[in-house]
C-alpha positions as a printed Julia matrix, in Angstrom:
559×3 Matrix{Float64}:
  -0.18   0.07  -0.14
   1.47   3.6   -1.27
   1.93   6.32   1.57
  -0.9    8.07  -0.31
  -3.06   5.07  -0.2
  -2.54   4.52   3.06
  -3.6    8.17   4.02
  -6.94   8.18   2.6
  -7.49   4.87   4.04
  -6.42   6.94   7.23
  -8.52   9.96   6.95
 -11.69   7.43   5.6
 -11.91   5.79   8.64
 -11.6    8.44  11.06
 -14.32  10.46   8.96
 -16.21   7.29   9.97
 -15.49   7.17  13.32
 -16.28  10.62  14.18
 -19.67  10.45  12.13
 -20.69   7.38  14.61
 -19.34   9.55  17.24
 -21.1   12.71  16.36
 -24.89  11.72  17.89
 -23.79   9.21  21.26
 -21.59  11.83  22.49
 -23.29  14.71  21.49
 -26.61  13.57  23.19
 -24.13  12.51  26.48
 -23.08  16.21  26.42
 -26.41  17.49  26.32
 -27.69  14.89  29.03
 -24.85  16.44  31.34
 -25.29  19.92  31.4
 -29.55  19.76  30.99
 -29.77  17.4   33.98
 -30.79  18.68  37.13
 -29.65  15.83  39.44
 -26.05  16.07  41.03
 -24.13  13.28  41.84
 -22.44  12.17  45.41
 -18.98  13.09  44.4
 -20.42  16.2   42.6
 -22.16  17.39  46.09
 -19.41  16.52  48.17
 -16.8   19.13  45.72
 -20.0   21.8   46.34
 -20.3   21.38  50.01
 -15.95  21.48  50.44
 -15.84  24.56  48.48
 -19.04  26.06  49.58
 -20.9   26.5   46.33
 -24.48  26.0   46.15
 -25.19  24.06  43.2
 -28.93  25.24  42.44
 -28.28  29.25  42.41
 -27.94  30.17  38.83
 -25.71  33.04  37.74
 -25.82  36.14  35.67
 -23.43  36.71  32.8
 -20.99  38.71  34.94
 -21.08  36.75  37.99
 -20.54  33.97  35.68
 -17.54  35.73  34.39
 -16.17  36.42  37.64
 -16.5   32.82  38.65
 -14.18  32.06  35.01
 -11.53  34.31  36.24
 -11.54  33.76  39.82
 -10.43  30.04  38.66
  -7.75  31.43  35.89
  -6.73  33.73  38.76
  -5.52  31.09  41.52
  -4.6   28.88  38.78
  -1.96  31.6   37.39
  -0.86  31.65  40.97
  -0.6   28.31  42.17
   1.07  27.04  39.06
   3.35  29.99  39.01
   4.5   29.4   42.6
   4.5   25.59  42.06
   6.82  26.05  38.88
   9.04  27.99  41.11
   9.93  25.9   44.11
  10.1   22.36  42.35
  13.83  22.79  42.47
  13.81  22.4   46.21
  12.58  18.53  45.95
   9.93  19.17  48.49
   7.96  16.01  47.64
  11.06  13.62  47.73
  14.02  13.4   45.35
  13.23   9.51  44.0
   9.33  10.93  43.13
   9.06  14.5   42.42
  12.55  15.43  41.23
  13.24  11.8   39.59
  14.77  14.43  36.48
  16.5   16.24  38.99
  14.72  19.54  37.48
  16.26  22.98  37.58
  14.17  26.2   39.02
  12.31  27.72  36.2
  12.91  31.64  35.94
  10.45  33.97  36.89
   9.6   34.92  33.38
   9.18  31.54  31.83
   7.27  30.38  35.12
   4.89  32.97  34.02
   4.87  32.55  30.68
   4.47  28.21  31.67
   1.31  29.38  34.12
  -0.31  31.47  31.61
   0.08  29.07  28.95
  -1.75  26.15  30.82
  -4.58  28.28  32.37
  -5.41  29.39  28.96
  -5.36  25.91  27.05
  -2.62  27.04  25.44
   0.24  24.88  26.33
   2.87  26.79  24.67
   6.35  25.65  26.23
   9.43  27.3   25.7
  11.38  24.47  27.58
  11.72  20.59  27.18
   9.34  19.02  29.24
  11.51  15.86  30.35
  14.09  18.23  31.83
  12.68  21.06  32.96
   9.8   19.68  35.26
   9.58  17.03  37.93
   7.1   14.04  37.91
   5.01  16.37  40.49
   4.94  19.26  38.54
   4.06  17.57  35.49
   1.32  15.68  37.1
  -0.01  18.33  39.84
   0.7   21.44  38.2
   0.33  20.94  34.15
  -2.18  18.12  33.93
  -4.55  19.47  36.26
  -4.87  22.44  34.39
  -5.27  20.6   31.26
  -8.25  19.21  32.85
  -9.61  22.79  34.52
  -8.96  24.82  31.36
 -10.77  22.24  28.9
 -13.76  22.15  31.31
 -13.64  26.23  30.99
 -13.86  26.27  27.55
 -16.92  23.97  27.47
 -18.68  25.31  30.15
 -18.58  28.89  28.61
 -19.82  27.31  25.51
 -22.69  25.86  27.1
 -23.53  29.74  28.49
 -23.61  30.69  25.32
 -26.0   27.89  24.15
 -28.27  28.63  27.28
 -28.68  32.36  25.9
 -30.19  31.26  22.66
 -32.13  28.27  24.52
 -33.56  30.89  27.48
 -35.71  33.93  27.16
 -37.01  36.76  29.46
 -34.02  35.91  32.0
 -30.58  37.22  33.01
 -29.33  33.79  34.11
 -27.1   31.61  32.3
 -26.62  28.54  34.55
 -23.99  28.05  37.1
 -20.32  28.05  36.21
 -19.39  25.7   39.47
 -21.78  23.07  38.26
 -20.71  23.06  34.41
 -17.28  23.13  35.32
 -17.5   20.32  38.14
 -19.62  18.01  35.82
 -17.29  18.37  32.6
 -14.48  17.43  34.61
 -16.25  14.32  36.68
 -18.53  12.99  33.74
 -16.95  13.85  30.46
 -12.98  14.45  30.74
 -11.8   12.21  33.46
 -13.83   8.98  32.31
 -12.66   9.61  28.47
  -8.92  10.24  29.38
  -8.89   7.24  31.74
  -9.81   4.97  28.53
  -7.81   6.93  26.56
  -4.52   6.12  28.54
  -5.15   2.89  28.83
  -5.16   2.58  25.0
  -1.89   4.46  24.86
  -0.04   2.0   27.2
  -1.36  -0.73  25.43
   0.04   0.92  22.41
   3.61   1.35  24.11
   3.21   4.78  25.8
   5.48   5.1   29.05
   3.82   5.27  32.28
   6.24   5.01  35.24
   7.8    6.47  38.19
  11.16   5.63  37.67
  14.24   7.71  37.21
  16.13   7.94  33.36
  17.62   4.85  32.75
  20.71   4.38  30.11
  20.76   1.45  27.47
  23.12   0.11  25.06
  22.28   0.84  21.09
  22.84  -1.36  18.39
  26.21   0.85  17.55
  27.58   0.46  21.23
  26.9    3.88  22.5
  25.0    4.39  25.46
  21.45   6.08  25.22
  19.81   7.93  27.83
  15.83   6.36  27.77
  13.3    8.66  29.8
  10.66   7.4   31.91
   7.85   9.39  33.76
   3.72   9.04  34.36
   2.91  10.24  30.86
   0.61   8.16  29.02
  -1.98   9.84  31.63
  -0.72  13.54  30.89
  -0.62  12.48  26.95
  -4.23  11.68  27.26
  -5.88  15.0   28.75
  -3.29  16.79  26.68
  -4.86  15.54  23.72
  -8.58  14.96  24.7
  -8.69  18.66  26.16
  -7.18  19.87  23.27
  -4.32  21.07  25.48
  -0.82  19.95  23.28
   1.67  20.37  25.57
   3.68  17.61  25.63
   5.64  16.14  28.6
   8.47  15.3   25.87
  10.27  18.31  23.53
   9.35  16.13  20.6
   5.97  16.11  21.88
   3.72  13.37  19.86
   6.82  12.7   17.94
   8.02  11.06  20.39
   8.0    7.09  20.12
   7.44   6.78  23.83
   4.19   9.45  23.32
   3.01   8.47  20.39
   4.45   5.1   19.43
   2.38   3.61  16.55
   0.06   4.26  13.15
  -2.96   3.5   15.65
  -2.09   5.4   18.55
  -1.66   8.42  16.08
  -4.86   7.35  14.54
  -6.49   7.6   18.28
  -4.68  10.63  19.28
  -6.13  12.83  16.15
  -9.61  10.81  16.89
  -9.69  12.0   20.53
  -8.49  15.72  19.58
 -11.52  15.88  17.02
 -14.02  14.06  19.22
 -15.45  16.89  21.38
 -15.0   19.24  19.35
 -17.52  17.66  16.45
 -19.84  16.29  18.84
 -20.61  19.63  20.6
 -22.9   20.62  17.85
 -25.14  18.04  18.3
 -25.37  19.13  21.85
 -25.91  22.68  20.34
 -28.84  21.49  18.52
 -30.33  19.31  21.49
 -30.22  22.36  23.95
 -31.79  24.94  21.16
 -34.55  22.23  20.07
 -33.35  22.11  16.95
 -31.06  19.12  15.86
 -30.82  20.34  12.43
 -28.88  23.66  13.64
 -26.7   20.99  15.09
 -25.85  19.55  11.57
 -25.21  22.98   9.79
 -22.81  24.08  12.51
 -20.57  20.35  12.07
 -21.09  20.82   8.48
 -18.97  23.69   8.35
 -16.83  22.74  10.64
 -15.94  19.98   8.02
 -15.73  21.52   5.4
 -13.44  23.9    6.55
 -11.05  21.01   8.14
 -11.52  18.73   5.12
 -10.66  22.01   2.43
  -7.49  22.41   5.2
  -6.44  18.49   5.15
  -6.22  18.65   1.49
  -4.51  21.68   0.73
  -1.98  21.0    3.36
  -1.12  17.36   2.16
  -1.18  18.89  -1.32
   1.46  21.23  -0.44
   3.39  18.77   0.81
   3.14  16.29  -1.66
   3.46  18.98  -4.54
   6.49  21.12  -3.48
   9.28  21.14  -5.73
  13.14  20.57  -4.99
  15.41  17.31  -6.32
  14.97  15.68  -2.6
  11.0   16.2   -2.15
  10.62  14.63  -6.12
  12.97  11.87  -5.22
  11.15  10.82  -2.24
   7.58  11.58  -3.4
   6.45  14.75  -0.97
   8.49  17.07   1.19
   9.46  14.98   4.09
  11.82  17.34   6.25
  10.71  17.06   9.61
   8.35  14.18   9.31
   8.43  11.02  11.27
   8.84   7.84   8.99
   6.54   6.02  11.37
   3.57   8.14  10.53
   4.88   9.48   6.51
   3.66  12.74   5.26
   0.03  12.04   4.57
  -0.82  11.25   7.91
   1.57  14.25   9.5
  -0.4   16.54   7.47
  -3.65  14.92   8.97
  -2.56  15.55  12.2
  -1.13  19.2   11.51
  -4.33  20.02  10.25
  -6.55  19.02  13.15
  -4.45  20.18  15.58
  -4.35  23.53  14.08
  -7.77  23.33  13.23
  -8.32  22.7   17.03
  -6.71  24.85  19.55
  -4.76  21.78  20.21
  -0.94  22.3   19.42
   0.08  18.87  19.48
   2.77  17.92  16.7
   4.0   14.98  15.26
   5.87  16.61  12.9
   7.96  19.71  12.3
   5.85  22.63  11.06
   8.64  24.85  10.88
  10.08  22.09   8.08
   7.17  21.86   6.27
   6.71  23.96   2.89
   6.22  27.46   2.86
   2.57  26.91   1.46
   1.82  24.36   3.76
   3.15  26.63   6.65
   0.75  29.04   5.22
  -2.12  26.5    5.99
  -1.57  25.66   9.53
  -1.21  29.32  10.01
  -4.95  29.82   8.31
  -6.54  27.18  10.37
  -4.96  29.23  13.53
  -6.28  32.23  12.31
  -9.85  31.5   11.52
 -10.1   31.19  15.38
  -9.86  27.44  15.32
 -13.15  26.54  14.37
 -12.78  23.34  12.73
 -13.89  22.15  14.64
 -11.82  24.34  17.24
 -10.78  23.48  20.98
 -13.06  22.06  23.66
 -15.98  24.53  24.04
 -14.11  27.5   22.15
 -14.32  26.04  18.68
 -18.23  26.33  19.32
 -19.15  29.36  20.97
 -16.15  30.7   18.07
 -18.31  29.34  15.31
 -21.74  30.55  16.36
 -20.25  34.19  16.81
 -19.34  33.79  13.34
 -22.93  32.46  12.58
 -24.54  36.19  14.41
 -22.21  37.57  12.26
 -23.27  35.82   8.48
 -26.92  36.46   9.91
 -26.24  39.81  10.46
 -24.82  40.3    7.15
 -27.78  38.37   5.3
 -30.05  40.71   6.78
 -28.36  43.77   5.7
 -28.64  42.12   2.26
 -32.42  41.99   2.04
 -33.27  44.89   4.35
 -34.57  42.9    7.45
 -33.51  43.01  11.07
 -31.69  39.67  11.3
 -32.58  36.95  13.5
 -30.8   33.4   14.54
 -32.41  30.86  16.56
 -35.46  33.21  17.27
 -33.39  35.8   18.99
 -33.18  39.67  17.14
 -29.36  40.45  16.13
 -29.39  44.03  17.3
 -26.59  46.63  17.37
 -25.92  45.13  21.16
 -25.44  41.55  19.52
 -23.32  42.62  16.65
 -20.83  44.95  18.79
 -19.91  41.87  21.25
 -19.61  39.74  18.15
 -17.51  42.52  16.3
 -15.27  43.14  19.32
 -14.74  38.74  19.88
 -13.69  38.5   15.89
 -11.46  41.68  16.11
  -9.22  41.15  19.49
  -7.33  38.52  18.56
  -6.04  39.61  15.03
  -5.31  42.84  17.22
  -3.59  40.88  19.64
  -1.63  38.9   17.12
  -0.93  41.81  14.73
   0.26  43.89  17.52
   2.76  41.46  19.1
   4.25  40.39  15.59
   4.51  44.09  15.1
   6.56  44.69  17.95
   8.58  42.03  18.07
   9.67  42.94  14.41
  10.24  46.68  15.55
  12.53  45.82  18.16
  16.22  45.12  17.44
  17.02  43.21  20.77
  13.71  40.81  19.45
  14.93  40.76  15.94
  17.91  39.28  17.52
  16.23  36.15  18.39
  15.77  35.22  14.81
  17.76  32.56  13.87
  16.48  33.02  10.38
  16.01  36.34   8.36
  13.42  37.44   5.22
  10.21  36.0    4.65
  10.96  32.79   6.72
  11.6   34.95   9.87
   8.55  36.81   9.68
   6.79  33.76   9.43
   8.19  32.15  12.45
   7.09  35.72  14.5
   3.75  35.71  12.88
   3.16  32.17  13.9
   4.36  32.16  17.81
   2.02  35.12  18.32
  -1.14  33.68  16.04
  -0.66  30.43  18.12
  -0.2   32.6   21.63
  -3.0   34.43  20.53
  -5.32  31.72  19.68
  -4.56  29.8   22.69
  -2.98  26.54  20.18
   0.49  26.5   20.94
   2.19  24.94  18.58
   5.57  26.48  17.28
   7.41  26.96  14.48
  11.53  26.64  15.18
  14.17  29.51  14.28
  13.17  31.75  16.79
  15.0   31.78  20.42
  11.11  32.73  22.65
  12.91  32.06  26.0
  14.07  35.38  26.55
  12.23  37.5   29.32
  10.34  39.73  26.6
   8.94  36.7   24.3
   8.36  35.0   27.44
   6.32  37.85  29.04
   4.84  39.13  25.68
   3.41  35.71  24.63
   1.83  35.16  28.03
  -0.05  38.69  28.15
  -1.14  37.51  24.66
  -2.66  34.04  25.75
  -4.18  35.56  29.03
  -6.01  38.43  26.71
  -6.62  36.06  23.71
  -8.49  33.44  26.26
 -10.38  35.7   28.57
 -11.4   39.15  26.54
 -13.14  36.79  24.0
 -14.69  34.61  26.7
 -16.12  37.73  28.45
 -17.44  39.19  25.3
 -19.58  35.84  24.37
 -20.73  35.81  28.12
 -21.82  39.48  27.56
 -23.29  38.04  24.11
 -25.05  35.11  25.9
 -26.87  37.69  28.86
 -27.89  39.77  25.99
 -29.47  36.81  24.09
 -31.2   35.24  27.6
 -33.08  38.45  28.23
 -34.71  38.54  24.97
 -38.11  37.53  24.3
 -38.56  35.06  21.03
 -39.1   36.07  17.63
 -41.88  33.53  15.67
 -39.63  32.67  12.57
 -41.59  34.74   9.77
 -41.71  33.92   5.95
 -38.63  36.69   5.65
 -36.62  34.76   8.38
 -33.54  33.39   6.95
 -33.34  29.63   7.38
 -30.09  28.77   9.32
 -30.04  25.05   9.08
 -30.34  24.43   5.23
 -27.22  24.4    2.8
 -27.25  27.75   1.55
 -26.57  28.76   5.01
 -23.54  26.23   5.51
 -22.09  28.0    2.46
 -22.44  31.34   3.36
 -21.11  31.02   7.33
 -18.0   29.19   5.69
 -17.81  31.7    3.16
 -17.82  34.69   5.93
 -15.47  32.97   8.06
 -12.84  32.74   5.14
 -13.52  35.98   4.02
 -13.25  37.65   7.54
  -9.78  36.0    7.97
  -8.98  37.03   3.98
  -9.59  40.44   4.7
  -7.43  40.42   8.83
  -4.58  38.63   7.96
  -3.97  38.78   3.92
  -1.06  41.38   4.28
   0.9   39.7    6.85
   0.46  36.3    5.14
   1.53  37.9    1.9
   5.03  39.3    3.73
   5.52  35.86   5.43
   4.62  32.31   4.18
   2.95  33.41   0.88
   6.25  35.71  -0.56
   8.39  32.86   0.43
   6.11  29.82  -0.99
   5.69  31.94  -4.43
   9.57  33.28  -4.32
């Protein structure tokens, strides 16, 4: 079987699996958030934290709860990373890798990164962190940050489904249920599958082994399969190994590679079903998931084509641009992984994105610039595409001279203001950060490459941070005080400003009285709307980022 044929089979089986998952997982998620019953474990958590689980919150109270959890996470994780070198938990357990003290700027960057579901890393996980820091510091935030994104998405859906109220649910209940009823059980099953496939899950220190050539090699160990599971499932992406999902002890075989892509897409592609169930019209969920699928399909085809058709003596000889690609996976499977990880907010990599062709790298950038809505991060993808749907309905209303409506809610100037600010926030952060980095001589010195490719690397870094992705091009020394601080600020603002705007939008929608559909109402469940929403998503990105892309990857690719 050729690698191309194998790639087609890989993609086809993945598509079938996601289609089969869409309904049962989406319905389960809907039941989780529509149920009025609390489990004993959840009630114990509420009693311990002093939470009234039956108290609904306004959007502003919901937001304050989100920010409180985030602030506590940043402070606790920062402190943890600053003292991990002291070996407070015992040398043979917490410090099996004998980690050094992390600098203040890098600790701030890492804390902001994991709390915002970005998982950008300016360090090598296997040498910079001890086991306890990995398990109780980073992995805990992997669960919490993913659950936070889903909770905010559910609050927005309640804004559509509720009327004449200022209440959006209870954040503490949404967060707790997401962790205990969704993420923990699925991650546990996934971790067992990874261990069965050869992923490492131990507590021993590094071991030395003699290779075939007689040389000595250090074999890293650690409790990493369990963290790999939530890293992928929660679209976090931070690797316990520097090589991330290209490492053979993290992603050992072709079938574990398939599993990783499946699990990083499963929740994102199932949430539209949850949306349809909660608003009482399953067709709306089908329309949203169709847009997500079209965007991901287009991205995958373009990326695989760019890697397969690249000119040059070596790529032509081997049939594709295979530099930086794991031979265990090949170019097609690596391209599918790259498309999926940048189409979500995962950021995990099983190949070297900086080694991709210029146009292939441009596709990964575009995926993030869309706001990662194909299907996006856990929760953030759904609320991102719903904001774009509101904008699409508004534009359609302008075309026919009618007051736009979406799911029985009028889209007035207030809703459009929230949606517009949401769409403008991330590009403003990305382009401002890139411009500052390129204008400061000291930060330009961090660039190992000049010209269009050097600009692409800086643009990729801020795009990844602003969209809470976490993947990176190489060739840029980011472990400096300026880059650690600047990227951390962009991550925090890129995560929580959009969340604030989404919750404000949800509160505005929930207060409305539903408007009955009329002959002039735009049907938002048909193919016309699917095509319109897809077009608006692409055009918004093109108008915003085209100048930066033209100076970076496009200039390099067309040179």
